[in-house]
Short mmCIF file of C-alpha atoms in Angstrom, two decimals:
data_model
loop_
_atom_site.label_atom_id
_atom_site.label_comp_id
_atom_site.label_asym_id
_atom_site.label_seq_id
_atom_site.Cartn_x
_atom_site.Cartn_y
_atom_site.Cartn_z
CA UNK A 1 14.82 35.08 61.22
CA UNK A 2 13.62 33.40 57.74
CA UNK A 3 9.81 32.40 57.81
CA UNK A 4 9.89 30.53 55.14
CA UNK A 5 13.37 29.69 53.02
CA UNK A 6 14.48 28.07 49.91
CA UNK A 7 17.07 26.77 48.51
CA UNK A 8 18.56 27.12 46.31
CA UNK A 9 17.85 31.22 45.18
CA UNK A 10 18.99 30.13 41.40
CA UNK A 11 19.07 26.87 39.63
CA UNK A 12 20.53 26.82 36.02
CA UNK A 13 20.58 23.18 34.29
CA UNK A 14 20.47 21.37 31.21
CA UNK A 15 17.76 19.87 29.49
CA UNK A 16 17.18 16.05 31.35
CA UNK A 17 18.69 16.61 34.17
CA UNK A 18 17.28 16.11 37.68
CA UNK A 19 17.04 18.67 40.34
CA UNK A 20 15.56 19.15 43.57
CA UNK A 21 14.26 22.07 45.68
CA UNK A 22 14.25 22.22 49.72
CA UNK A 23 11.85 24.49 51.16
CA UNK A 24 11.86 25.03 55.44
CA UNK A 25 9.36 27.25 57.46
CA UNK A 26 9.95 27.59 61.11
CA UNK A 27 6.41 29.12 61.76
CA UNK A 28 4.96 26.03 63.41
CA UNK A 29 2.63 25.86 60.68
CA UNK A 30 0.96 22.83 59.36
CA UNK A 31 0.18 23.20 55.94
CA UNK A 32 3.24 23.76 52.92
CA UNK A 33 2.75 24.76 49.40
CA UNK A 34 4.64 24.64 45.99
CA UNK A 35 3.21 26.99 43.29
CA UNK A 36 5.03 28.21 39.88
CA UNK A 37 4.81 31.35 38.53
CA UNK A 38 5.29 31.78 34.52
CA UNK A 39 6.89 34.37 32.66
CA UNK A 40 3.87 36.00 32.50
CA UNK A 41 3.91 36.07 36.50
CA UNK A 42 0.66 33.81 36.53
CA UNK A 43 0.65 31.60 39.91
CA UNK A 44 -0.55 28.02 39.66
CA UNK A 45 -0.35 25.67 43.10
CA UNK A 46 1.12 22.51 42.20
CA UNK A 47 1.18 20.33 45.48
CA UNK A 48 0.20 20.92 49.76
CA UNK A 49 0.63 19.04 52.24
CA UNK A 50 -1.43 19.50 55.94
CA UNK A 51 0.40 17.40 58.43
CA UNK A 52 2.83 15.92 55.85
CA UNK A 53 -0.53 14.59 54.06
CA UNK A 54 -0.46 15.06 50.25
CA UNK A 55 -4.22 17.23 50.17
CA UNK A 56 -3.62 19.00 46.82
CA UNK A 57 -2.53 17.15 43.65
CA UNK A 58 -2.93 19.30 40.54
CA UNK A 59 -2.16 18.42 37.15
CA UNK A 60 1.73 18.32 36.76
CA UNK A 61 3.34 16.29 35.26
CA UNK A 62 4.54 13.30 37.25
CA UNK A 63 8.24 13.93 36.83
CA UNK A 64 7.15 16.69 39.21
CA UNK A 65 7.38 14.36 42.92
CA UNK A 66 6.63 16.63 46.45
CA UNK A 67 8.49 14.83 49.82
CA UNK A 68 7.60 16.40 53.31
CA UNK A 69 9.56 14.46 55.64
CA UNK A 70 8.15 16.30 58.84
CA UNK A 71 5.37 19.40 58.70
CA UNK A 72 8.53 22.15 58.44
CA UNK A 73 9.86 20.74 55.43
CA UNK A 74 8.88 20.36 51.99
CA UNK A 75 10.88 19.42 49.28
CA UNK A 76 10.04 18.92 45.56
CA UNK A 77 12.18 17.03 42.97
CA UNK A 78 12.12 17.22 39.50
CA UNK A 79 13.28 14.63 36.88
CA UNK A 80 14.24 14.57 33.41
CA UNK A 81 13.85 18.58 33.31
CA UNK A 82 12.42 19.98 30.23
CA UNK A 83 12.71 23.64 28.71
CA UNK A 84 9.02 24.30 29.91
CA UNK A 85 10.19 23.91 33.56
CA UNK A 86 12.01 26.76 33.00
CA UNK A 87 9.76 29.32 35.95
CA UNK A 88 9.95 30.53 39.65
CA UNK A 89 8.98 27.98 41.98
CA UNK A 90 7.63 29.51 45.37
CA UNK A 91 7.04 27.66 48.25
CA UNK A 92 4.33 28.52 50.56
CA UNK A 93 3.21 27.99 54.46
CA UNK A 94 0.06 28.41 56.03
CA UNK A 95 -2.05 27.41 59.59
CA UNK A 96 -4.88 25.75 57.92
CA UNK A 97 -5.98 27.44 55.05
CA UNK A 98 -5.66 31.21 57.02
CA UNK A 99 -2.77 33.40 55.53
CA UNK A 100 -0.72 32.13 53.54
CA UNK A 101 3.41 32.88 53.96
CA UNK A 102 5.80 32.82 50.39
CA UNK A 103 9.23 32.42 50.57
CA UNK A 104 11.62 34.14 48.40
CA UNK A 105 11.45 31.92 45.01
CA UNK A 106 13.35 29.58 42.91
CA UNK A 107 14.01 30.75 39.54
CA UNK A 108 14.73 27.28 37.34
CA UNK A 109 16.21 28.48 34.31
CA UNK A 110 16.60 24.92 31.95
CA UNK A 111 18.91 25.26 29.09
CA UNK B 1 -12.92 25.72 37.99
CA UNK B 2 -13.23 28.91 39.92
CA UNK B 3 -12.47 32.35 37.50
CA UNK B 4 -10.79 35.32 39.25
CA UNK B 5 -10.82 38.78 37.38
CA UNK B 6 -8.66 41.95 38.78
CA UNK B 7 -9.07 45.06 37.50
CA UNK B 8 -7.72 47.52 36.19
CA UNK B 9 -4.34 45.13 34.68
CA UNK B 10 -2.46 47.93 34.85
CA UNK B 11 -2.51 51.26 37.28
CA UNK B 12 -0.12 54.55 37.30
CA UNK B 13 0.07 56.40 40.36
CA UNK B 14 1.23 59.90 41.08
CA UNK B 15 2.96 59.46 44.68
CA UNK B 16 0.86 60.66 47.24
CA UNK B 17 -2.61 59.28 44.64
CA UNK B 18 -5.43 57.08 46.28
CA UNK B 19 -6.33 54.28 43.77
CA UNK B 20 -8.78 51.15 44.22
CA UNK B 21 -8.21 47.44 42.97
CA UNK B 22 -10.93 45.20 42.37
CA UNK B 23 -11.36 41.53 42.30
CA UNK B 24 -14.09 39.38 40.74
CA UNK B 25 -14.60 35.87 41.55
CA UNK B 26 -17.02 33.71 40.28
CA UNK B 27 -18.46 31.33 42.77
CA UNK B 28 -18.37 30.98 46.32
CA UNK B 29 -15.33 31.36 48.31
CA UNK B 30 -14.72 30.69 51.96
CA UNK B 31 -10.86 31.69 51.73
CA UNK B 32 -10.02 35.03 49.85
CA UNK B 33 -6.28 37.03 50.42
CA UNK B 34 -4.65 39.52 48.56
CA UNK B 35 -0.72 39.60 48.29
CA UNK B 36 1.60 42.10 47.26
CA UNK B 37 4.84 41.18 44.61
CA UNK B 38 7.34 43.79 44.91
CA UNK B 39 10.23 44.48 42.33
CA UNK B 40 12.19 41.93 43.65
CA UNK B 41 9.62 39.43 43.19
CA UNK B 42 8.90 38.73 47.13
CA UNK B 43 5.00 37.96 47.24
CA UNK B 44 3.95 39.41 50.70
CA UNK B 45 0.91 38.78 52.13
CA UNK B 46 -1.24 41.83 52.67
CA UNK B 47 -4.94 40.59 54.05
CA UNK B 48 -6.71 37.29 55.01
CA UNK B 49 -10.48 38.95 54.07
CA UNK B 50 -12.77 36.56 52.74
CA UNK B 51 -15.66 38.90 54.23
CA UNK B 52 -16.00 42.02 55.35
CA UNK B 53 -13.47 45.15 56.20
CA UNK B 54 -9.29 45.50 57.16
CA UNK B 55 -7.03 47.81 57.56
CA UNK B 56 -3.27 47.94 58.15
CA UNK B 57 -2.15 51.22 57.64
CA UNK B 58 -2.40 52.63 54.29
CA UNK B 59 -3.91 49.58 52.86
CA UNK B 60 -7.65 48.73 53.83
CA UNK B 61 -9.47 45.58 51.95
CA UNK B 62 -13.10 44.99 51.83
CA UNK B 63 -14.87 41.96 50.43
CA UNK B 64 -18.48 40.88 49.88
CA UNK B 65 -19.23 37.34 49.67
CA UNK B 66 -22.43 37.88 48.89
CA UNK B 67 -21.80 39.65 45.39
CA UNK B 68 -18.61 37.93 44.34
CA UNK B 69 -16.05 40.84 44.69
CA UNK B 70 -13.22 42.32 46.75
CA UNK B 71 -11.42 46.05 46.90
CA UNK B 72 -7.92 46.86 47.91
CA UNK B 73 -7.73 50.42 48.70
CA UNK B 74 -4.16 52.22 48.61
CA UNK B 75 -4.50 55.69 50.31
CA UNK B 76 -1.51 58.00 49.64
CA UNK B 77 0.78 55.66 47.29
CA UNK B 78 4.30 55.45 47.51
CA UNK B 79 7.25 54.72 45.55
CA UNK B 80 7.49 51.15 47.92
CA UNK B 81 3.73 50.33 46.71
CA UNK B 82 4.96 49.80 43.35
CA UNK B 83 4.99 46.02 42.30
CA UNK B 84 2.04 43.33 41.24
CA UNK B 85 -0.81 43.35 43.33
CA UNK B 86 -3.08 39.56 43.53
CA UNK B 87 -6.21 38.41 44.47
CA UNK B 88 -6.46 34.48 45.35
CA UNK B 89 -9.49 33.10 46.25
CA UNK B 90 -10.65 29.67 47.89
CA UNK B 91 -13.56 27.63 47.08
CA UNK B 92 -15.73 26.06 50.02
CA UNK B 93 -15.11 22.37 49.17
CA UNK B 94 -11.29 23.45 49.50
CA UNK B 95 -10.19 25.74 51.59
CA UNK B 96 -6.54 25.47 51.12
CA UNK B 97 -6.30 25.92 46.95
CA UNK B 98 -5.62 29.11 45.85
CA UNK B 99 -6.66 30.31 42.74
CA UNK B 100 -4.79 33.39 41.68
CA UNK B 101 -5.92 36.39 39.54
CA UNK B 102 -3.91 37.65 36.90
CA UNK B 103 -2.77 40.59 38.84
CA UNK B 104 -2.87 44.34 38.94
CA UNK B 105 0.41 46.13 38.06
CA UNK B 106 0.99 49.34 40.01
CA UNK B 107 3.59 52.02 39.49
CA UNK B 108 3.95 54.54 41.59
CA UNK B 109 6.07 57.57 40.40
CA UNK B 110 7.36 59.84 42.11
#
């Protein structure tokens, strides 16, 4: 039993191009995460959602767009991809702000 | 925004070696957690601590608020231990952001 799954594992695109990435925990938690980690395996949290609220906005670009339909799901799609894009995207679950659960990555490779 | 500082960046082990990892932070926190990033790049999360002492097994964390710092402690290291080791720390006026150190690298050999 998956905790906390994405998919897809890989994603290799083209420059422009518009992609999404579908994230499910079945932990009954309330509170989702997206955070990319750079070649240099720094993490940055991009977006959360508690109760499929929006409660963390950082500064991404806004081609960057996070949709939770219902508190096990969180999806984030990205338009007009750009080289710099190009990073592991891990999606995150937590009850409240208490331990925090990864899943397995993302790695966006933009050509 | 709130600075977080691991030490050492980088740490070779002798299987079977005891080593410490620090973890500066430089405000108040009210959410603290170390994770784990094996070879395969799975982050795992190894402690919710943001005061005092854990253990779970070979791994024991201690942090104190008070003076801004945490400690992982790995008692007799194996070859599975290997893999990037981060501090991320959470600021009372919110809880739920993360901000990650840069990470401590540890290799066990064997």
């Amino acid at each position: 039993d998956t905790a906390v799954s994405q998919t897809p594992k890989y994603l290799v695109t083209q420059m422009g191009n518009d992609k999404s990435i579908k994230c499910e925990q079945n932990l009954g938690h309330d509170t989702m995460y997206w955070y990319k980690q750079d070649s240099k395996k720094f993490l940055k949290i991009m977006f959360s959602y508690n109760n499929k609220e929006l409660i963390i906005n950082e500064t991404v670009p806004n081609r960057f767009s996070p949709k939770s339909p219902d508190k096990a799901h969180l999806n984030l799609h990205i338009n007009s991809l750009e080289l710099g894009d190009s990073a592991v995207y891990f999606c995150a679950s937590s009850q409240e702000y208490h331990t925090q659960y990864f899943g397995p990555g993302t790695r966006l490779t933009v050509l | 925004g709130i600075q977080v500082e691991q030490s050492p960046p980088d740490l070779i082990l002798q299987e079977g070696a005891n080593s410490t990892l620090r973890c500066n932070f430089s405000d108040s926190v009210n959410n603290l957690q170390w994770f784990h990033q094996n070879p395969w790049g799975q982050l795992i999360n190894l402690f919710y601590i943001p005061s005092g002492t854990k253990q779970n097994g070979r791994l024991s964390a201690t942090t104190v608020a008070t003076e801004r710092y945490s400690l992982l402690y790995i008692s007799s290291s194996q070859t599975t231990d290997s893999g990037v080791y981060f501090c991320a720390v959470g600021r009372p006026s919110n809880d739920y952001k993360l901000s990650f150190g840069a990470g401590t690298t540890v290799t066990v050999r064997a």
